[in-house]
Amino acid sequence: MSFDWTLYIELAEKLFNNYCHSNLREAYLRTSLSRLYYGAFGISRNFLDKQGIIIQMIDTHKFVREKYINSSNKIEQEIGNNLRRLWKERKVADYDNNASIDLKRAETAYHLSLRTFEKLRNIGAV
């Protein structure tokens, strides 16, 4: 059985909603941002795979984003652009020690991921 990438979105939501109950606030928010991206990415990649598109093993994330961005379908283009924004936020959350990851930034990414998830649902990826 393959992994259900929607579980990462669920996990991110739990982390996001419980961040204030811990002295690990920033770690919760950073992890939430990371899981939001990976959930959307995993769903997007698997949908391409189901359509028979061979996923490149090198620069896989860029390949998936660009497949959606360069689609003739407007919803898929929006998914690609959202993935790009979420990917950038994930990189900051995972690698930038000096970045300020506050509630506002996490909320923005969270809502973007929910919109992306809904668009993926609309095209039958979920």
Coordinates of N, CA and C in Angstrom, one line a residue:
M1 N 0.8 -1.2 0.0 CA 0.0 0.0 0.0 C 0.9 1.2 0.0
S2 N 0.6 2.2 -0.8 CA 1.4 3.4 -0.9 C 1.0 4.4 0.1
F3 N 1.9 5.3 0.4 CA 1.7 6.3 1.5 C 0.6 7.3 1.0
D4 N -0.2 7.7 1.9 CA -1.3 8.6 1.7 C -0.8 10.0 2.1
W5 N -0.4 10.8 1.1 CA 0.2 12.1 1.3 C -0.7 13.1 1.9
T6 N -2.0 12.9 1.9 CA -2.9 13.8 2.6 C -2.7 13.7 4.1
L7 N -2.1 12.7 4.6 CA -1.7 12.6 6.0 C -0.7 13.6 6.4
Y8 N 0.1 14.0 5.5 CA 1.1 15.1 5.8 C 0.3 16.4 6.0
I9 N -0.7 16.6 5.2 CA -1.5 17.9 5.4 C -2.2 17.8 6.7
E10 N -2.8 16.7 7.0 CA -3.4 16.5 8.3 C -2.5 16.7 9.5
L11 N -1.3 16.2 9.4 CA -0.2 16.4 10.4 C 0.1 17.8 10.6
A12 N 0.3 18.5 9.4 CA 0.7 19.9 9.4 C -0.4 20.7 10.1
E13 N -1.7 20.4 9.8 CA -2.8 21.1 10.5 C -2.7 20.9 12.0
K14 N -2.5 19.7 12.4 CA -2.4 19.5 13.9 C -1.2 20.3 14.5
L15 N -0.1 20.3 13.8 CA 1.1 21.0 14.3 C 0.7 22.5 14.3
F16 N 0.1 23.0 13.3 CA -0.2 24.4 13.2 C -1.2 24.8 14.3
N17 N -2.2 24.0 14.5 CA -3.2 24.3 15.5 C -2.8 24.2 16.9
N18 N -1.7 23.5 17.2 CA -1.2 23.2 18.5 C 0.1 23.9 18.9
Y19 N 0.5 24.8 18.0 CA 1.9 25.4 18.2 C 1.9 26.2 19.4
C20 N 0.9 26.9 19.8 CA 0.9 27.8 21.0 C 1.0 27.1 22.3
H21 N 0.8 25.8 22.3 CA 0.8 25.1 23.6 C 2.1 24.5 24.0
S22 N 3.2 25.0 23.4 CA 4.5 24.4 23.6 C 5.6 25.5 23.6
N23 N 6.7 25.1 24.2 CA 7.8 26.0 24.1 C 8.6 25.7 22.8
L24 N 8.0 24.8 22.0 CA 8.6 24.5 20.7 C 7.8 25.2 19.6
R25 N 7.3 26.4 19.8 CA 6.4 27.1 18.9 C 7.0 27.2 17.5
E26 N 8.2 27.7 17.4 CA 8.8 27.9 16.1 C 9.1 26.5 15.4
A27 N 9.5 25.5 16.1 CA 9.7 24.2 15.6 C 8.4 23.6 15.0
Y28 N 7.3 23.8 15.8 CA 6.0 23.4 15.3 C 5.7 24.1 13.9
L29 N 5.9 25.4 13.9 CA 5.5 26.1 12.7 C 6.4 25.7 11.5
R30 N 7.7 25.6 11.8 CA 8.6 25.2 10.7 C 8.3 23.8 10.2
T31 N 8.0 22.9 11.1 CA 7.6 21.5 10.6 C 6.3 21.5 9.9
S32 N 5.4 22.3 10.3 CA 4.1 22.4 9.6 C 4.3 22.9 8.2
L33 N 5.1 24.0 8.0 CA 5.4 24.5 6.7 C 6.0 23.4 5.8
S34 N 6.9 22.7 6.3 CA 7.6 21.6 5.6 C 6.6 20.5 5.2
R35 N 5.8 20.0 6.1 CA 4.8 19.0 5.8 C 3.7 19.4 4.8
L36 N 3.3 20.7 4.9 CA 2.4 21.2 4.0 C 2.9 21.1 2.6
Y37 N 4.1 21.5 2.4 CA 4.7 21.4 1.0 C 4.8 19.9 0.6
Y38 N 5.3 19.1 1.4 CA 5.5 17.7 1.0 C 4.2 17.0 0.8
G39 N 3.2 17.3 1.5 CA 1.9 16.7 1.2 C 1.4 17.1 -0.1
A40 N 1.4 18.4 -0.5 CA 0.9 18.8 -1.8 C 1.8 18.3 -2.9
F41 N 3.1 18.2 -2.6 CA 4.0 17.7 -3.7 C 3.8 16.2 -3.9
G42 N 3.7 15.4 -2.9 CA 3.4 14.0 -3.0 C 2.2 13.7 -3.8
I43 N 1.1 14.4 -3.5 CA -0.2 14.2 -4.2 C 0.0 14.6 -5.7
S44 N 0.7 15.8 -5.9 CA 0.9 16.3 -7.3 C 1.7 15.3 -8.1
R45 N 2.8 14.8 -7.5 CA 3.7 13.9 -8.2 C 3.0 12.6 -8.6
N46 N 2.2 12.1 -7.6 CA 1.5 10.8 -7.8 C 0.5 10.9 -8.9
F47 N -0.2 12.1 -9.0 CA -1.2 12.3 -10.0 C -0.5 12.3 -11.4
L48 N 0.6 12.9 -11.5 CA 1.3 12.9 -12.8 C 1.7 11.4 -13.2
D49 N 2.2 10.7 -12.2 CA 2.6 9.3 -12.4 C 1.4 8.5 -12.9
K50 N 0.2 8.7 -12.3 CA -1.0 8.0 -12.7 C -1.4 8.3 -14.1
Q51 N -1.0 9.5 -14.6 CA -1.3 9.9 -16.0 C -0.3 9.3 -16.9
G52 N 0.7 8.6 -16.4 CA 1.7 8.0 -17.3 C 2.9 8.8 -17.6
I53 N 3.0 9.9 -16.9 CA 4.2 10.8 -17.0 C 5.3 10.2 -16.2
I54 N 6.4 10.1 -16.9 CA 7.6 9.5 -16.3 C 8.3 10.6 -15.5
I55 N 8.4 10.4 -14.2 CA 8.9 11.5 -13.3 C 10.4 11.4 -13.3
Q56 N 11.1 12.5 -13.6 CA 12.5 12.5 -13.5 C 13.1 12.3 -12.1
M57 N 14.1 11.6 -12.0 CA 14.7 11.3 -10.7 C 15.7 12.4 -10.2
I58 N 16.1 13.2 -11.2 CA 17.0 14.4 -10.8 C 16.1 15.6 -10.9
D59 N 16.2 16.5 -9.9 CA 15.4 17.7 -9.9 C 13.9 17.4 -10.0
T60 N 13.5 16.4 -9.2 CA 12.1 15.9 -9.3 C 11.2 17.0 -8.9
H61 N 11.5 17.7 -7.8 CA 10.5 18.8 -7.4 C 10.3 19.8 -8.4
K62 N 11.4 20.3 -9.0 CA 11.3 21.3 -10.1 C 10.6 20.7 -11.3
F63 N 10.8 19.4 -11.7 CA 10.2 18.8 -12.8 C 8.6 18.8 -12.6
V64 N 8.2 18.4 -11.4 CA 6.8 18.3 -11.1 C 6.2 19.7 -11.1
R65 N 6.8 20.7 -10.5 CA 6.3 22.1 -10.5 C 6.1 22.6 -11.9
E66 N 7.1 22.4 -12.7 CA 7.1 22.9 -14.1 C 6.1 22.2 -15.0
K67 N 5.9 20.9 -14.7 CA 4.8 20.2 -15.5 C 3.5 20.8 -15.2
Y68 N 3.2 21.2 -14.0 CA 1.9 21.9 -13.7 C 1.9 23.3 -14.2
I69 N 3.0 24.0 -14.0 CA 3.1 25.4 -14.5 C 2.9 25.5 -16.0
N70 N 3.5 24.6 -16.7 CA 3.4 24.6 -18.2 C 2.2 23.9 -18.8
S71 N 1.3 23.5 -17.9 CA 0.1 22.8 -18.4 C -0.8 23.8 -19.2
S72 N -1.6 23.3 -20.0 CA -2.6 24.2 -20.7 C -3.8 24.4 -19.9
N73 N -3.9 23.6 -18.8 CA -5.1 23.7 -17.9 C -4.8 24.8 -16.8
K74 N -5.7 25.7 -16.7 CA -5.5 26.9 -15.8 C -5.4 26.4 -14.3
I75 N -6.2 25.4 -13.9 CA -6.1 25.0 -12.5 C -4.8 24.3 -12.3
E76 N -4.3 23.5 -13.2 CA -3.0 22.9 -13.0 C -1.9 24.0 -13.0
Q77 N -2.0 25.0 -13.8 CA -1.0 26.1 -13.7 C -1.0 26.7 -12.3
E78 N -2.2 26.9 -11.7 CA -2.3 27.5 -10.4 C -1.7 26.5 -9.4
I79 N -1.9 25.2 -9.5 CA -1.3 24.2 -8.7 C 0.2 24.4 -8.7
G80 N 0.8 24.5 -9.9 CA 2.2 24.6 -10.1 C 2.8 25.8 -9.4
N81 N 2.1 26.9 -9.6 CA 2.5 28.2 -9.0 C 2.4 28.1 -7.5
N82 N 1.4 27.5 -7.0 CA 1.2 27.3 -5.5 C 2.3 26.4 -5.0
L83 N 2.6 25.3 -5.7 CA 3.7 24.4 -5.3 C 5.0 25.2 -5.2
R84 N 5.3 26.1 -6.2 CA 6.5 26.8 -6.2 C 6.6 27.7 -4.9
R85 N 5.5 28.4 -4.6 CA 5.5 29.2 -3.4 C 5.6 28.4 -2.1
L86 N 5.0 27.2 -2.0 CA 5.1 26.4 -0.9 C 6.5 25.8 -0.8
W87 N 7.1 25.5 -1.9 CA 8.5 24.9 -1.9 C 9.4 26.0 -1.4
K88 N 9.3 27.2 -1.8 CA 10.1 28.3 -1.2 C 10.0 28.4 0.3
E89 N 8.7 28.4 0.8 CA 8.5 28.5 2.2 C 9.1 27.3 2.9
R90 N 9.0 26.1 2.3 CA 9.6 24.9 2.9 C 11.1 25.0 3.0
K91 N 11.7 25.5 2.0 CA 13.2 25.7 2.0 C 13.6 26.7 3.1
V92 N 12.9 27.7 3.3 CA 13.2 28.7 4.4 C 13.0 28.0 5.7
A93 N 11.9 27.3 5.9 CA 11.6 26.7 7.2 C 12.6 25.6 7.5
D94 N 13.1 24.9 6.5 CA 14.0 23.8 6.7 C 15.5 24.2 6.8
Y95 N 15.9 25.3 6.2 CA 17.3 25.6 6.1 C 17.7 26.9 6.6
D96 N 16.8 27.9 6.7 CA 17.3 29.3 7.1 C 17.1 29.5 8.6
N97 N 18.3 29.4 9.3 CA 18.3 29.5 10.7 C 17.8 30.9 11.2
N98 N 18.0 31.9 10.4 CA 17.7 33.3 10.7 C 16.4 33.8 10.3
A99 N 15.6 33.0 9.6 CA 14.3 33.4 9.1 C 13.4 33.5 10.3
S100 N 12.5 34.4 10.2 CA 11.4 34.6 11.2 C 10.2 33.8 10.7
I101 N 10.0 32.7 11.4 CA 8.8 31.8 11.1 C 7.8 32.1 12.2
D102 N 6.9 33.0 11.9 CA 5.9 33.4 12.9 C 4.5 32.9 12.4
L103 N 3.5 33.1 13.2 CA 2.2 32.6 13.0 C 1.6 33.2 11.7
K104 N 1.8 34.4 11.4 CA 1.3 35.0 10.1 C 1.9 34.3 8.9
R105 N 3.1 34.1 8.9 CA 3.8 33.4 7.8 C 3.3 32.0 7.6
A106 N 3.1 31.3 8.8 CA 2.6 29.9 8.7 C 1.2 29.9 8.3
E107 N 0.4 30.8 8.7 CA -1.0 30.9 8.3 C -1.2 31.1 6.8
T108 N -0.3 31.9 6.3 CA -0.4 32.2 4.8 C -0.1 30.9 4.1
A109 N 1.0 30.2 4.5 CA 1.3 28.9 3.8 C 0.2 27.9 4.0
Y110 N -0.3 27.8 5.2 CA -1.4 26.9 5.5 C -2.6 27.1 4.6
H111 N -3.0 28.3 4.5 CA -4.2 28.6 3.6 C -3.9 28.3 2.1
L112 N -2.7 28.7 1.7 CA -2.2 28.4 0.4 C -2.3 26.9 0.1
S113 N -1.8 26.1 1.1 CA -1.8 24.6 0.9 C -3.2 24.1 0.8
L114 N -4.1 24.6 1.6 CA -5.5 24.2 1.6 C -6.1 24.5 0.2
R115 N -5.9 25.7 -0.3 CA -6.3 26.0 -1.7 C -5.7 25.1 -2.7
T116 N -4.5 24.7 -2.6 CA -3.8 23.8 -3.5 C -4.4 22.4 -3.4
F117 N -4.6 22.0 -2.2 CA -5.3 20.7 -2.0 C -6.6 20.6 -2.6
E118 N -7.4 21.7 -2.5 CA -8.7 21.8 -3.1 C -8.6 21.7 -4.7
K119 N -7.7 22.4 -5.2 CA -7.4 22.4 -6.7 C -7.0 21.0 -7.1
L120 N -6.2 20.3 -6.3 CA -5.8 18.9 -6.6 C -7.1 18.0 -6.6
R121 N -7.9 18.3 -5.7 CA -9.2 17.5 -5.6 C -10.0 17.8 -6.8
N122 N -10.1 19.0 -7.3 CA -10.9 19.4 -8.4 C -10.4 18.7 -9.7
I123 N -9.1 18.4 -9.8 CA -8.6 17.7 -11.0 C -8.6 16.2 -10.9
G124 N -9.0 15.7 -9.7 CA -9.1 14.3 -9.5 C -7.8 13.6 -9.0
A125 N -6.9 14.5 -8.4 CA -5.7 13.9 -7.9 C -5.8 13.3 -6.5
V126 N -6.9 13.7 -5.8 CA -7.1 13.3 -4.5 C -8.5 12.5 -4.5

